[in-house]
Amino acid sequence: DQQVKQNSPSLSVQEGRISILNCDYTNSMFDYFLWYKKYPAEGPTFLISISSIKDKNEDGRFTVFLNKSAKHLSLHIVPSQPGDSAVYFCAASRASGNTGGFKTIFGAGTRLFVKA
Amino acid sequence: DTGVSQDPRHKITKRGQNVTFRCDPISEHNRLYWYRQTLGQGPEFLTYFQNEAQLEKSRLLSDRFSAERPKGSFSTLEIQRTEQGDSAMYLCASSLRTSGRGNEQFFGPGTRLTVL
């Protein structure tokens, strides 16, 4: 079952404009939502996260919005830069029973191209 | 470099052979995760350790897969009697219990397995 979905496999944006990456989820029990960025031949790198009790978190050029009623979150990058070109993974995590751990479910990713 | 390291980076093997991968997490991280990623997909959770205890295993982890984390430091993932369907990128990640950012995970570069 795909609990975290990224329906756009790719997105192309002009340098300086806003990039909006979208993500939908199905499980209302998730505690946190995270975005990771991945360059070729590297592992994913954490970008920004948001708690399920918040609706917005901002860090520099990156802002994540959470709409719990719609089970939807989005990552806004503004202004977009060519170095932002990468694959972006949406992820959702929840506490795993009483083990004290977190289980993280990843979406399939969206490849962002920022054109100079 | 004090990031997560994985060895080897690439492994080509014949069907039916056993393979073992190693992951060295960031030294102070007590949580360690293994994921599998195939083309066009996000990382899929395989298993999770807190210190030396393996606390969760995905149903994706068949009985041909086994993971260990002796002494709560490095971890190994072994695949016995490899099949062509095991061809994938195997990612290791580590995190701190008290991350406070929804279990932000630090990923290694991955081991790419090709089963001929």
GROMACS .gro file of C-alpha atoms in nm:
model
  232
    1ASP     CA    1   0.000   0.000   0.000
    2GLN     CA    2   0.130   0.342  -0.093
    3GLN     CA    3   0.083   0.548   0.218
    4VAL     CA    4   0.286   0.838   0.081
    5LYS     CA    5   0.236   0.947  -0.278
    6GLN     CA    6   0.418   1.193  -0.497
    7ASN     CA    7   0.212   1.204  -0.814
    8SER     CA    8   0.446   1.421  -1.021
    9PRO     CA    9   0.754   1.230  -1.135
   10SER     CA   10   0.920   1.549  -1.255
   11LEU     CA   11   0.894   1.927  -1.244
   12SER     CA   12   1.074   2.189  -1.449
   13VAL     CA   13   1.108   2.548  -1.323
   14GLN     CA   14   1.292   2.857  -1.436
   15GLU     CA   15   1.569   2.989  -1.214
   16GLY     CA   16   1.438   3.253  -0.974
   17ARG     CA   17   1.080   3.127  -0.983
   18ILE     CA   18   0.899   2.923  -0.720
   19SER     CA   19   0.912   2.543  -0.718
   20ILE     CA   20   0.618   2.366  -0.557
   21LEU     CA   21   0.647   1.995  -0.488
   22ASN     CA   22   0.341   1.808  -0.368
   23CYS     CA   23   0.282   1.503  -0.155
   24ASP     CA   24  -0.029   1.318  -0.037
   25TYR     CA   25  -0.060   1.067   0.243
   26THR     CA   26  -0.327   0.829   0.363
   27ASN     CA   27  -0.242   0.751   0.727
   28SER     CA   28  -0.358   1.015   0.976
   29MET     CA   29  -0.133   0.862   1.244
   30PHE     CA   30   0.189   1.010   1.106
   31ASP     CA   31   0.369   1.233   1.357
   32TYR     CA   32   0.615   1.409   1.132
   33PHE     CA   33   0.657   1.480   0.765
   34LEU     CA   34   0.998   1.527   0.612
   35TRP     CA   35   1.152   1.625   0.283
   36TYR     CA   36   1.480   1.481   0.161
   37LYS     CA   37   1.687   1.583  -0.138
   38LYS     CA   38   1.893   1.338  -0.337
   39TYR     CA   39   2.172   1.402  -0.587
   40PRO     CA   40   2.297   1.124  -0.816
   41ALA     CA   41   2.538   0.877  -0.655
   42GLU     CA   42   2.459   1.010  -0.307
   43GLY     CA   43   2.220   0.908  -0.034
   44PRO     CA   44   1.918   1.128   0.047
   45THR     CA   45   1.991   1.438   0.256
   46PHE     CA   46   1.744   1.579   0.507
   47LEU     CA   47   1.602   1.914   0.401
   48ILE     CA   48   1.315   2.020   0.625
   49SER     CA   49   1.045   1.865   0.843
   50ILE     CA   50   0.713   1.957   0.999
   51SER     CA   51   0.530   1.821   1.298
   52SER     CA   52   0.174   1.701   1.245
   53ILE     CA   53   0.055   1.963   1.494
   54LYS     CA   54   0.179   2.250   1.279
   55ASP     CA   55   0.073   2.377   0.941
   56LYS     CA   56   0.386   2.559   0.826
   57ASN     CA   57   0.760   2.543   0.877
   58GLU     CA   58   1.009   2.770   0.710
   59ASP     CA   59   1.385   2.743   0.672
   60GLY     CA   60   1.548   2.995   0.444
   61ARG     CA   61   1.430   2.940   0.087
   62PHE     CA   62   1.238   2.627   0.187
   63THR     CA   63   0.887   2.622   0.333
   64VAL     CA   64   0.673   2.317   0.400
   65PHE     CA   65   0.296   2.348   0.430
   66LEU     CA   66   0.077   2.083   0.587
   67ASN     CA   67  -0.298   2.051   0.526
   68LYS     CA   68  -0.414   1.774   0.757
   69SER     CA   69  -0.775   1.780   0.648
   70ALA     CA   70  -0.667   1.714   0.290
   71LYS     CA   71  -0.379   1.485   0.397
   72HIS     CA   72  -0.154   1.691   0.175
   73LEU     CA   73   0.177   1.865   0.214
   74SER     CA   74   0.387   2.074  -0.016
   75LEU     CA   75   0.741   2.201  -0.033
   76HIS     CA   76   0.797   2.551  -0.169
   77ILE     CA   77   1.140   2.658  -0.285
   78VAL     CA   78   1.177   3.027  -0.360
   79PRO     CA   79   1.373   3.149  -0.538
   80SER     CA   80   1.471   2.830  -0.717
   81GLN     CA   81   1.836   2.788  -0.808
   82PRO     CA   82   2.006   2.552  -1.057
   83GLY     CA   83   2.176   2.378  -0.762
   84ASP     CA   84   1.831   2.277  -0.638
   85SER     CA   85   1.803   2.035  -0.931
   86ALA     CA   86   1.771   1.696  -0.764
   87VAL     CA   87   1.517   1.430  -0.669
   88TYR     CA   88   1.300   1.532  -0.375
   89PHE     CA   89   1.145   1.265  -0.152
   90CYS     CA   90   0.851   1.328   0.072
   91ALA     CA   91   0.852   1.107   0.383
   92ALA     CA   92   0.622   1.050   0.677
   93SER     CA   93   0.716   0.903   1.010
   94ARG     CA   94   0.532   0.773   1.312
   95ALA     CA   95   0.629   0.630   1.644
   96SER     CA   96   0.654   0.255   1.610
   97GLY     CA   97   0.450   0.095   1.887
   98ASN     CA   98   0.629   0.092   2.221
   99THR     CA   99   0.980   0.034   2.087
  100GLY     CA  100   1.067   0.401   2.095
  101GLY     CA  101   1.150   0.393   1.728
  102PHE     CA  102   1.013   0.568   1.428
  103LYS     CA  103   0.906   0.407   1.103
  104THR     CA  104   0.951   0.625   0.798
  105ILE     CA  105   0.762   0.580   0.472
  106PHE     CA  106   0.896   0.748   0.160
  107GLY     CA  107   0.722   0.861  -0.155
  108ALA     CA  108   0.856   0.774  -0.498
  109GLY     CA  109   1.018   1.112  -0.545
  110THR     CA  110   0.987   1.410  -0.779
  111ARG     CA  111   1.277   1.509  -1.001
  112LEU     CA  112   1.317   1.887  -1.005
  113PHE     CA  113   1.493   2.062  -1.293
  114VAL     CA  114   1.578   2.426  -1.239
  115LYS     CA  115   1.672   2.590  -1.568
  116ALA     CA  116   1.922   2.873  -1.572
  117ASP     CA  117   3.443   1.274   0.717
  118THR     CA  118   3.212   1.170   0.999
  119GLY     CA  119   2.906   1.081   0.790
  120VAL     CA  120   2.749   0.741   0.735
  121SER     CA  121   2.969   0.510   0.530
  122GLN     CA  122   2.880   0.195   0.344
  123ASP     CA  123   3.096  -0.076   0.197
  124PRO     CA  124   3.115  -0.186  -0.076
  125ARG     CA  125   2.968   0.084  -0.299
  126HIS     CA  126   2.900  -0.164  -0.577
  127LYS     CA  127   2.856  -0.540  -0.576
  128ILE     CA  128   2.799  -0.768  -0.873
  129THR     CA  129   2.718  -1.128  -0.793
  130LYS     CA  130   2.573  -1.434  -0.954
  131ARG     CA  131   2.231  -1.565  -0.864
  132GLY     CA  132   2.248  -1.801  -0.570
  133GLN     CA  133   2.552  -1.644  -0.408
  134ASN     CA  134   2.555  -1.483  -0.065
  135VAL     CA  135   2.648  -1.118  -0.018
  136THR     CA  136   2.717  -0.905   0.289
  137PHE     CA  137   2.710  -0.528   0.315
  138ARG     CA  138   2.849  -0.314   0.593
  139CYS     CA  139   2.728   0.017   0.733
  140ASP     CA  140   2.916   0.243   0.971
  141PRO     CA  141   2.678   0.500   1.120
  142ILE     CA  142   2.762   0.837   1.268
  143SER     CA  143   2.935   0.745   1.592
  144GLU     CA  144   2.695   0.896   1.844
  145HIS     CA  145   2.380   0.779   1.666
  146ASN     CA  146   2.195   0.502   1.844
  147ARG     CA  147   1.941   0.425   1.571
  148LEU     CA  148   2.030   0.252   1.248
  149TYR     CA  149   1.806   0.173   0.952
  150TRP     CA  150   1.837  -0.031   0.636
  151TYR     CA  151   1.638   0.056   0.325
  152ARG     CA  152   1.615  -0.081  -0.027
  153GLN     CA  153   1.561   0.146  -0.325
  154THR     CA  154   1.474   0.038  -0.678
  155LEU     CA  155   1.463   0.253  -0.988
  156GLY     CA  156   1.191   0.516  -0.979
  157GLN     CA  157   1.094   0.441  -0.621
  158GLY     CA  158   1.172   0.591  -0.284
  159PRO     CA  159   1.361   0.406  -0.014
  160GLU     CA  160   1.164   0.110   0.128
  161PHE     CA  161   1.213   0.033   0.494
  162LEU     CA  162   1.376  -0.302   0.569
  163THR     CA  163   1.478  -0.303   0.933
  164TYR     CA  164   1.565  -0.084   1.230
  165PHE     CA  165   1.807  -0.112   1.522
  166GLN     CA  166   1.818   0.083   1.842
  167ASN     CA  167   2.166   0.023   1.975
  168GLU     CA  168   2.223  -0.351   1.924
  169ALA     CA  169   1.856  -0.449   1.938
  170GLN     CA  170   1.672  -0.514   1.612
  171LEU     CA  171   1.333  -0.363   1.698
  172GLU     CA  172   1.146  -0.379   1.372
  173LYS     CA  173   1.157  -0.575   1.048
  174SER     CA  174   0.956  -0.519   0.735
  175ARG     CA  175   0.769  -0.804   0.577
  176LEU     CA  176   0.987  -0.724   0.274
  177LEU     CA  177   1.272  -0.879   0.470
  178SER     CA  178   1.239  -1.243   0.371
  179ASP     CA  179   1.418  -1.522   0.556
  180ARG     CA  180   1.705  -1.487   0.308
  181PHE     CA  181   1.785  -1.148   0.459
  182SER     CA  182   1.947  -1.102   0.795
  183ALA     CA  183   2.087  -0.795   0.966
  184GLU     CA  184   2.300  -0.755   1.272
  185ARG     CA  185   2.440  -0.471   1.475
  186PRO     CA  186   2.683  -0.622   1.723
  187LYS     CA  187   2.782  -0.388   2.006
  188GLY     CA  188   2.550  -0.123   1.872
  189SER     CA  189   2.807   0.021   1.634
  190PHE     CA  190   2.842  -0.092   1.271
  191SER     CA  191   2.578  -0.308   1.107
  192THR     CA  192   2.583  -0.580   0.843
  193LEU     CA  193   2.310  -0.685   0.603
  194GLU     CA  194   2.344  -1.031   0.453
  195ILE     CA  195   2.143  -1.168   0.163
  196GLN     CA  196   2.163  -1.542   0.114
  197ARG     CA  197   2.093  -1.723  -0.213
  198THR     CA  198   2.057  -1.397  -0.402
  199GLU     CA  199   1.788  -1.364  -0.670
  200GLN     CA  200   1.773  -1.123  -0.963
  201GLY     CA  201   1.489  -0.942  -0.787
  202ASP     CA  202   1.731  -0.848  -0.511
  203SER     CA  203   1.910  -0.611  -0.749
  204ALA     CA  204   1.867  -0.266  -0.593
  205MET     CA  205   2.041   0.010  -0.404
  206TYR     CA  206   2.072  -0.076  -0.034
  207LEU     CA  207   2.080   0.233   0.184
  208CYS     CA  208   2.179   0.262   0.545
  209ALA     CA  209   2.079   0.554   0.765
  210SER     CA  210   2.135   0.654   1.124
  211SER     CA  211   1.971   0.897   1.362
  212LEU     CA  212   1.972   1.022   1.719
  213ARG     CA  213   1.688   0.931   1.950
  214THR     CA  214   1.653   1.291   2.060
  215SER     CA  215   1.660   1.442   1.710
  216GLY     CA  216   1.350   1.652   1.771
  217ARG     CA  217   1.292   1.687   1.398
  218GLY     CA  218   1.079   1.382   1.349
  219ASN     CA  219   1.365   1.136   1.335
  220GLU     CA  220   1.582   1.311   1.081
  221GLN     CA  221   1.796   1.039   0.930
  222PHE     CA  222   2.144   1.065   0.786
  223PHE     CA  223   2.194   0.840   0.488
  224GLY     CA  224   2.503   0.673   0.354
  225PRO     CA  225   2.582   0.666  -0.020
  226GLY     CA  226   2.436   0.317  -0.059
  227THR     CA  227   2.556  -0.016  -0.194
  228ARG     CA  228   2.435  -0.096  -0.543
  229LEU     CA  229   2.376  -0.469  -0.584
  230THR     CA  230   2.348  -0.631  -0.924
  231VAL     CA  231   2.252  -0.997  -0.936
  232LEU     CA  232   2.326  -1.163  -1.270
   0.00000   0.00000   0.00000
